[in-house]
Amino acid sequence: MMLLEGRKALVTGGGSGIGRAACLIFAREGASVCVADRNVEAAEAVAREIANAGGRALAVEADVSVASDVVRMLDRADGAYGPVDCYFNNAGIGTTETHSRGKPLADIELEDWNRMIGVNLTGVFLCLKYQLPRLKRGGSIVNNASIGGLIGLPNAAAYVASKHGVVALTKSAAVEYGQAGIRVNAVCPGHVATPLLGSNTRDGDALSMRNPMQRYGSADEIAELVAWLSSSRASFVNGSTFTADGGRLAGG
Ligand code: NAD
């Protein structure tokens, strides 16, 4: 039996990187998938890829930092295949997009801080706020945090604060909704070569050498963990954070 047979999934930020990989793996494992992204062309391309491989997918345009977009996204997804029971709150932005790359805390502009928090933290809050009441028959939510949700990283204070917040929301939701049969967990990837890190990433560069495996992780390597966490094989896993970082946090 496939890992997610008969399940209905929704992935935010599903048009690229880790979210795209999750959409494809969820579909491969038998789920119907709502691919949500603020970039609707990217979401549509992923939905087409799934359909071409014989799966079921729907693309929806949504900015997770806008409450009305989140509600519309969830309505569209529930309307398409029946109630979603498997959410991956993955959409996020990095320091490049907010012009805070390489800046120590005191140099971060308030506007850039607000944008980072608005997408990475308020976006996850809004998703959880409107997803939790819909999971009347239980289900799974996985949030995409980061190793920056567990430790400090230099010159990334806004990102690190947003991701620590995602871990905090994960734990809060888990303790409040476990009794309702809803499991809420977070993944904390190390460095994965996606557009979020910029276009110059290659194995062997300084960032990739920071973990004991001395390479970037792939989007698939994160998405496989998310698929397992979303499945009934993880039925007693709740409120936990899972690193997939090549051993980075195991070192000092
Ligand atoms: P990516 O840039 O490849 O993909 C992010 C996707 O999210 C894009 O399709 C983008 O359009 C979408 N998106 C951005 N803001 C959005 C919004 N407001 N509403 C809806 N969609 C939005 O990046 P990625 O590396 O796949 O990142 C996915 C998640 O993984 C992020 O939350 C990121 O913080 C986290 N993460 C990434 C890494 C890494 O090294 N790449 C490490 C740890 C955690």
mmCIF file of C-alpha atoms and ligand atoms in Angstrom:
data_model
loop_
_atom_site.group_PDB
_atom_site.id
_atom_site.type_symbol
_atom_site.label_atom_id
_atom_site.label_comp_id
_atom_site.label_asym_id
_atom_site.label_seq_id
_atom_site.Cartn_x
_atom_site.Cartn_y
_atom_site.Cartn_z
ATOM 1 C CA MET A 1 0.000 0.000 0.000
ATOM 2 C CA MET A 2 1.227 3.483 -0.824
ATOM 3 C CA LEU A 3 2.154 5.765 2.079
ATOM 4 C CA LEU A 4 -0.617 8.350 1.493
ATOM 5 C CA GLU A 5 -3.203 6.345 -0.427
ATOM 6 C CA GLY A 6 -6.584 8.080 -0.455
ATOM 7 C CA ARG A 7 -5.277 11.126 1.386
ATOM 8 C CA LYS A 8 -6.000 14.732 0.403
ATOM 9 C CA ALA A 9 -2.992 17.025 0.735
ATOM 10 C CA LEU A 10 -2.288 20.725 0.471
ATOM 11 C CA VAL A 11 1.212 22.170 0.134
ATOM 12 C CA THR A 12 1.901 25.906 0.393
ATOM 13 C CA GLY A 13 4.818 27.169 -1.652
ATOM 14 C CA GLY A 14 4.303 24.054 -3.774
ATOM 15 C CA GLY A 15 5.612 25.651 -6.947
ATOM 16 C CA SER A 16 9.337 25.369 -6.197
ATOM 17 C CA GLY A 17 12.045 23.663 -4.179
ATOM 18 C CA ILE A 18 11.026 21.600 -1.156
ATOM 19 C CA GLY A 19 7.299 22.283 -1.664
ATOM 20 C CA ARG A 20 7.418 21.098 -5.273
ATOM 21 C CA ALA A 21 9.268 17.937 -4.226
ATOM 22 C CA ALA A 22 6.649 17.312 -1.529
ATOM 23 C CA CYS A 23 3.794 17.698 -4.033
ATOM 24 C CA LEU A 24 5.390 15.159 -6.377
ATOM 25 C CA ILE A 25 6.186 12.670 -3.602
ATOM 26 C CA PHE A 26 2.732 13.033 -1.995
ATOM 27 C CA ALA A 27 1.161 12.308 -5.401
ATOM 28 C CA ARG A 28 3.508 9.366 -6.021
ATOM 29 C CA GLU A 29 2.395 7.997 -2.643
ATOM 30 C CA GLY A 30 -1.282 8.135 -3.621
ATOM 31 C CA ALA A 31 -2.501 11.520 -2.341
ATOM 32 C CA SER A 32 -4.585 14.057 -4.267
ATOM 33 C CA VAL A 33 -2.620 17.283 -4.030
ATOM 34 C CA CYS A 34 -3.546 20.955 -3.917
ATOM 35 C CA VAL A 35 -0.450 22.864 -5.050
ATOM 36 C CA ALA A 36 -0.717 26.377 -3.581
ATOM 37 C CA ASP A 37 1.714 29.181 -4.335
ATOM 38 C CA ARG A 38 1.747 32.952 -4.724
ATOM 39 C CA ASN A 39 3.343 32.159 -8.111
ATOM 40 C CA VAL A 40 0.392 30.525 -9.859
ATOM 41 C CA GLU A 41 2.326 29.630 -13.046
ATOM 42 C CA ALA A 42 4.792 27.632 -10.968
ATOM 43 C CA ALA A 43 1.934 25.896 -9.123
ATOM 44 C CA GLU A 44 0.224 25.073 -12.405
ATOM 45 C CA ALA A 45 3.418 23.563 -13.811
ATOM 46 C CA VAL A 46 3.728 21.254 -10.783
ATOM 47 C CA ALA A 47 0.035 20.282 -10.997
ATOM 48 C CA ARG A 48 0.531 19.447 -14.703
ATOM 49 C CA GLU A 49 3.575 17.341 -13.869
ATOM 50 C CA ILE A 50 1.497 15.351 -11.388
ATOM 51 C CA ALA A 51 -1.414 14.942 -13.817
ATOM 52 C CA ASN A 52 0.956 13.824 -16.598
ATOM 53 C CA ALA A 53 2.267 11.112 -14.286
ATOM 54 C CA GLY A 54 -1.322 9.904 -13.684
ATOM 55 C CA GLY A 55 -1.950 11.658 -10.346
ATOM 56 C CA ARG A 56 -4.594 14.137 -9.202
ATOM 57 C CA ALA A 57 -3.623 17.755 -8.558
ATOM 58 C CA LEU A 58 -5.089 21.239 -8.455
ATOM 59 C CA ALA A 59 -3.156 24.533 -8.599
ATOM 60 C CA VAL A 60 -4.298 27.461 -6.444
ATOM 61 C CA GLU A 61 -2.890 30.982 -6.245
ATOM 62 C CA ALA A 62 -2.500 32.134 -2.649
ATOM 63 C CA ASP A 63 -0.254 34.410 -0.622
ATOM 64 C CA VAL A 64 -0.062 32.832 2.846
ATOM 65 C CA SER A 65 0.518 36.215 4.498
ATOM 66 C CA VAL A 66 -2.978 37.352 3.456
ATOM 67 C CA ALA A 67 -5.823 35.900 5.563
ATOM 68 C CA SER A 68 -8.457 36.063 2.810
ATOM 69 C CA ASP A 69 -6.096 34.211 0.422
ATOM 70 C CA VAL A 70 -5.561 31.472 3.003
ATOM 71 C CA VAL A 71 -9.307 30.961 3.538
ATOM 72 C CA ARG A 72 -9.972 30.905 -0.222
ATOM 73 C CA MET A 73 -7.101 28.436 -0.725
ATOM 74 C CA LEU A 74 -8.500 26.069 1.926
ATOM 75 C CA ASP A 75 -12.038 26.339 0.493
ATOM 76 C CA ARG A 76 -10.782 25.527 -3.014
ATOM 77 C CA ALA A 77 -8.802 22.532 -1.775
ATOM 78 C CA ASP A 78 -11.667 21.078 0.304
ATOM 79 C CA GLY A 79 -14.074 21.686 -2.593
ATOM 80 C CA ALA A 80 -11.926 19.834 -5.110
ATOM 81 C CA TYR A 81 -11.373 16.426 -3.554
ATOM 82 C CA GLY A 82 -13.187 16.462 -0.220
ATOM 83 C CA PRO A 83 -11.713 17.596 3.098
ATOM 84 C CA VAL A 84 -7.928 17.891 3.166
ATOM 85 C CA ASP A 85 -6.379 15.744 5.910
ATOM 86 C CA CYS A 86 -2.716 16.415 5.271
ATOM 87 C CA TYR A 87 -1.230 19.910 5.240
ATOM 88 C CA PHE A 88 2.369 20.935 4.568
ATOM 89 C CA ASN A 89 2.864 24.586 5.534
ATOM 90 C CA ASN A 90 6.040 25.120 3.596
ATOM 91 C CA ALA A 91 5.885 28.572 1.960
ATOM 92 C CA GLY A 92 8.687 30.815 3.138
ATOM 93 C CA ILE A 93 11.230 33.378 2.079
ATOM 94 C CA GLY A 94 14.915 33.767 2.851
ATOM 95 C CA THR A 95 17.272 36.618 3.573
ATOM 96 C CA THR A 96 17.917 37.372 -0.108
ATOM 97 C CA GLU A 97 14.290 38.218 -0.833
ATOM 98 C CA THR A 98 14.040 40.541 2.155
ATOM 99 C CA HIS A 99 17.365 42.299 1.466
ATOM 100 C CA SER A 100 18.564 41.257 4.927
ATOM 101 C CA ARG A 101 21.233 38.837 3.646
ATOM 102 C CA GLY A 102 24.579 39.282 5.338
ATOM 103 C CA LYS A 103 23.252 41.925 7.731
ATOM 104 C CA PRO A 104 23.762 41.793 11.500
ATOM 105 C CA LEU A 105 20.649 42.390 13.586
ATOM 106 C CA ALA A 106 21.157 46.125 14.134
ATOM 107 C CA ASP A 107 21.286 46.728 10.369
ATOM 108 C CA ILE A 108 17.983 45.011 9.549
ATOM 109 C CA GLU A 109 15.370 47.494 8.329
ATOM 110 C CA LEU A 110 11.998 47.328 10.081
ATOM 111 C CA GLU A 111 10.292 46.910 6.725
ATOM 112 C CA ASP A 112 12.412 43.836 5.937
ATOM 113 C CA TRP A 113 11.793 42.376 9.419
ATOM 114 C CA ASN A 114 8.029 42.847 8.979
ATOM 115 C CA ARG A 115 8.065 41.164 5.592
ATOM 116 C CA MET A 116 10.031 38.164 6.871
ATOM 117 C CA ILE A 117 7.757 37.736 9.883
ATOM 118 C CA GLY A 118 4.665 38.363 7.729
ATOM 119 C CA VAL A 119 5.387 35.477 5.369
ATOM 120 C CA ASN A 120 7.360 32.969 7.448
ATOM 121 C CA LEU A 121 5.582 33.309 10.795
ATOM 122 C CA THR A 122 2.222 35.034 10.273
ATOM 123 C CA GLY A 123 1.795 32.901 7.149
ATOM 124 C CA VAL A 124 2.108 29.698 9.198
ATOM 125 C CA PHE A 125 -0.105 31.169 11.947
ATOM 126 C CA LEU A 126 -2.856 31.975 9.414
ATOM 127 C CA CYS A 127 -2.628 28.516 7.863
ATOM 128 C CA LEU A 128 -2.866 26.810 11.265
ATOM 129 C CA LYS A 129 -5.657 29.136 12.429
ATOM 130 C CA TYR A 130 -7.880 28.136 9.531
ATOM 131 C CA GLN A 131 -6.706 24.538 9.061
ATOM 132 C CA LEU A 132 -7.139 23.272 12.642
ATOM 133 C CA PRO A 133 -10.939 23.766 12.842
ATOM 134 C CA ARG A 134 -11.344 21.996 9.488
ATOM 135 C CA LEU A 135 -9.628 18.798 10.641
ATOM 136 C CA LYS A 136 -12.764 17.437 12.281
ATOM 137 C CA ARG A 137 -11.748 13.823 11.649
ATOM 138 C CA GLY A 138 -8.144 14.371 12.680
ATOM 139 C CA GLY A 139 -5.180 14.625 10.372
ATOM 140 C CA SER A 140 -1.627 15.803 10.047
ATOM 141 C CA ILE A 141 0.035 19.174 9.722
ATOM 142 C CA VAL A 142 3.745 19.547 9.029
ATOM 143 C CA ASN A 143 5.328 22.993 9.198
ATOM 144 C CA ASN A 144 8.581 23.784 7.440
ATOM 145 C CA ALA A 145 10.914 25.454 9.951
ATOM 146 C CA SER A 146 14.713 25.241 9.542
ATOM 147 C CA ILE A 147 17.815 24.501 11.585
ATOM 148 C CA GLY A 148 17.465 28.282 12.065
ATOM 149 C CA GLY A 149 14.366 27.409 14.120
ATOM 150 C CA LEU A 150 16.590 25.619 16.641
ATOM 151 C CA ILE A 151 19.874 27.565 16.760
ATOM 152 C CA GLY A 152 21.112 31.046 15.970
ATOM 153 C CA LEU A 153 22.695 31.635 12.564
ATOM 154 C CA PRO A 154 24.858 34.682 11.922
ATOM 155 C CA ASN A 155 23.391 37.561 9.908
ATOM 156 C CA ALA A 156 19.927 36.038 9.696
ATOM 157 C CA ALA A 157 18.150 37.315 12.831
ATOM 158 C CA ALA A 158 14.772 37.941 11.185
ATOM 159 C CA TYR A 159 14.796 34.549 9.466
ATOM 160 C CA VAL A 160 15.941 32.790 12.643
ATOM 161 C CA ALA A 161 13.276 34.559 14.726
ATOM 162 C CA SER A 162 10.564 33.640 12.219
ATOM 163 C CA LYS A 163 11.621 29.980 12.215
ATOM 164 C CA HIS A 164 11.895 29.744 16.025
ATOM 165 C CA GLY A 165 8.325 31.073 15.938
ATOM 166 C CA VAL A 166 7.281 28.299 13.582
ATOM 167 C CA VAL A 167 8.659 25.727 16.049
ATOM 168 C CA ALA A 168 6.747 27.483 18.862
ATOM 169 C CA LEU A 169 3.473 27.420 16.886
ATOM 170 C CA THR A 170 4.055 23.743 16.098
ATOM 171 C CA LYS A 171 4.404 22.838 19.778
ATOM 172 C CA SER A 172 1.447 25.027 20.818
ATOM 173 C CA ALA A 173 -0.866 23.537 18.195
ATOM 174 C CA ALA A 174 0.274 19.996 19.062
ATOM 175 C CA VAL A 175 -0.522 20.306 22.751
ATOM 176 C CA GLU A 176 -3.843 22.039 22.132
ATOM 177 C CA TYR A 177 -5.166 19.766 19.358
ATOM 178 C CA GLY A 178 -3.611 16.338 20.035
ATOM 179 C CA GLN A 179 -6.789 15.288 21.803
ATOM 180 C CA ALA A 180 -8.704 15.984 18.588
ATOM 181 C CA GLY A 181 -6.510 13.482 16.739
ATOM 182 C CA ILE A 182 -4.522 16.175 14.969
ATOM 183 C CA ARG A 183 -0.742 15.733 14.816
ATOM 184 C CA VAL A 184 1.391 18.828 14.245
ATOM 185 C CA ASN A 185 5.114 18.476 13.602
ATOM 186 C CA ALA A 186 7.923 20.521 12.111
ATOM 187 C CA VAL A 187 10.828 19.698 9.833
ATOM 188 C CA CYS A 188 14.071 21.605 10.236
ATOM 189 C CA PRO A 189 16.115 21.300 7.059
ATOM 190 C CA GLY A 190 19.753 22.212 6.836
ATOM 191 C CA HIS A 191 20.963 23.851 3.641
ATOM 192 C CA VAL A 192 19.125 22.628 0.575
ATOM 193 C CA ALA A 193 20.068 23.893 -2.885
ATOM 194 C CA THR A 194 16.878 25.686 -3.980
ATOM 195 C CA PRO A 195 16.209 29.182 -5.379
ATOM 196 C CA LEU A 196 15.751 30.377 -1.775
ATOM 197 C CA LEU A 197 19.523 30.208 -1.249
ATOM 198 C CA GLY A 198 20.259 32.079 -4.482
ATOM 199 C CA SER A 199 21.625 30.830 -7.772
ATOM 200 C CA ASN A 200 25.272 30.231 -6.900
ATOM 201 C CA THR A 201 24.971 27.147 -4.706
ATOM 202 C CA ARG A 202 27.108 24.138 -5.613
ATOM 203 C CA ASP A 203 28.440 21.221 -3.615
ATOM 204 C CA GLY A 204 31.897 22.041 -2.322
ATOM 205 C CA ASP A 205 31.160 25.707 -1.617
ATOM 206 C CA ALA A 206 31.493 27.084 1.916
ATOM 207 C CA LEU A 207 27.816 26.672 2.884
ATOM 208 C CA SER A 208 27.663 23.071 1.706
ATOM 209 C CA MET A 209 30.806 22.168 3.702
ATOM 210 C CA ARG A 210 29.240 23.152 7.043
ATOM 211 C CA ASN A 211 27.675 19.741 7.659
ATOM 212 C CA PRO A 212 29.539 16.447 8.146
ATOM 213 C CA MET A 213 28.234 15.085 4.826
ATOM 214 C CA GLN A 214 29.794 18.115 3.105
ATOM 215 C CA ARG A 215 27.072 18.622 0.526
ATOM 216 C CA TYR A 216 23.692 20.297 0.114
ATOM 217 C CA GLY A 217 20.589 18.313 0.884
ATOM 218 C CA SER A 218 18.141 17.788 -1.936
ATOM 219 C CA ALA A 219 14.519 18.908 -1.837
ATOM 220 C CA ASP A 220 13.500 15.248 -2.165
ATOM 221 C CA GLU A 221 15.461 14.332 0.967
ATOM 222 C CA ILE A 222 13.329 16.766 2.981
ATOM 223 C CA ALA A 223 10.077 15.860 1.241
ATOM 224 C CA GLU A 224 10.495 12.135 2.001
ATOM 225 C CA LEU A 225 10.561 12.972 5.719
ATOM 226 C CA VAL A 226 7.473 15.169 5.345
ATOM 227 C CA ALA A 227 5.618 12.369 3.529
ATOM 228 C CA TRP A 228 6.409 9.896 6.301
ATOM 229 C CA LEU A 229 5.412 12.375 9.027
ATOM 230 C CA SER A 230 2.127 12.998 7.202
ATOM 231 C CA SER A 231 1.316 9.293 7.008
ATOM 232 C CA SER A 232 -0.340 6.967 9.495
ATOM 233 C CA ARG A 233 3.045 5.296 10.017
ATOM 234 C CA ALA A 234 3.894 8.322 12.169
ATOM 235 C CA SER A 235 0.665 7.994 14.181
ATOM 236 C CA PHE A 236 2.220 8.695 17.621
ATOM 237 C CA VAL A 237 4.532 11.474 16.446
ATOM 238 C CA ASN A 238 3.209 14.835 17.588
ATOM 239 C CA GLY A 239 4.727 18.188 18.515
ATOM 240 C CA SER A 240 8.188 17.139 17.379
ATOM 241 C CA THR A 241 10.895 18.841 15.362
ATOM 242 C CA PHE A 242 12.922 16.771 12.920
ATOM 243 C CA THR A 243 16.259 17.901 11.565
ATOM 244 C CA ALA A 244 17.315 16.747 8.108
ATOM 245 C CA ASP A 245 20.642 18.521 7.946
ATOM 246 C CA GLY A 246 23.366 16.007 7.101
ATOM 247 C CA GLY A 247 24.408 16.021 10.769
ATOM 248 C CA ARG A 248 25.014 19.770 11.031
ATOM 249 C CA LEU A 249 23.424 20.181 14.474
ATOM 250 C CA ALA A 250 25.077 17.054 15.831
ATOM 251 C CA GLY A 251 28.379 18.920 15.855
ATOM 252 C CA GLY A 252 29.439 21.683 18.195
HETATM 253 P P1 NAD B 1 11.932 28.096 -2.853
HETATM 254 O O1 NAD B 1 12.202 29.534 -3.016
HETATM 255 O O2 NAD B 1 12.463 27.130 -3.848
HETATM 256 O O3 NAD B 1 10.348 27.843 -2.746
HETATM 257 C C1 NAD B 1 9.515 28.642 -1.974
HETATM 258 C C2 NAD B 1 8.157 28.707 -2.630
HETATM 259 O O4 NAD B 1 7.289 29.424 -1.745
HETATM 260 C C3 NAD B 1 8.173 29.471 -3.953
HETATM 261 O O5 NAD B 1 7.452 28.741 -4.944
HETATM 262 C C4 NAD B 1 7.500 30.781 -3.614
HETATM 263 O O6 NAD B 1 6.765 31.335 -4.720
HETATM 264 C C5 NAD B 1 6.578 30.359 -2.501
HETATM 265 N N1 NAD B 1 6.206 31.479 -1.623
HETATM 266 C C6 NAD B 1 7.020 32.422 -1.092
HETATM 267 N N2 NAD B 1 6.313 33.300 -0.375
HETATM 268 C C7 NAD B 1 5.023 32.909 -0.446
HETATM 269 C C8 NAD B 1 3.817 33.411 0.071
HETATM 270 N N3 NAD B 1 3.794 34.533 0.800
HETATM 271 N N4 NAD B 1 2.673 32.737 -0.182
HETATM 272 C C9 NAD B 1 2.689 31.631 -0.948
HETATM 273 N N5 NAD B 1 3.788 31.113 -1.495
HETATM 274 C C10 NAD B 1 4.946 31.741 -1.238
HETATM 275 O O7 NAD B 1 12.463 27.757 -1.393
HETATM 276 P P2 NAD B 1 12.643 26.397 -0.562
HETATM 277 O O8 NAD B 1 14.065 26.297 -0.213
HETATM 278 O O9 NAD B 1 11.969 25.248 -1.204
HETATM 279 O O10 NAD B 1 11.878 26.828 0.774
HETATM 280 C C11 NAD B 1 10.709 26.205 1.240
HETATM 281 C C12 NAD B 1 10.703 26.294 2.743
HETATM 282 O O11 NAD B 1 11.826 25.585 3.264
HETATM 283 C C13 NAD B 1 10.797 27.715 3.320
HETATM 284 O O12 NAD B 1 9.903 27.855 4.402
HETATM 285 C C14 NAD B 1 12.228 27.790 3.804
HETATM 286 O O13 NAD B 1 12.406 28.704 4.848
HETATM 287 C C15 NAD B 1 12.446 26.354 4.256
HETATM 288 N N6 NAD B 1 13.858 25.991 4.347
HETATM 289 C C16 NAD B 1 14.654 26.043 3.253
HETATM 290 C C17 NAD B 1 16.005 25.722 3.401
HETATM 291 C C18 NAD B 1 16.964 25.757 2.231
HETATM 292 O O14 NAD B 1 18.186 25.656 2.466
HETATM 293 N N7 NAD B 1 16.494 25.871 0.986
HETATM 294 C C19 NAD B 1 16.512 25.350 4.660
HETATM 295 C C20 NAD B 1 15.662 25.318 5.741
HETATM 296 C C21 NAD B 1 14.329 25.638 5.580
#
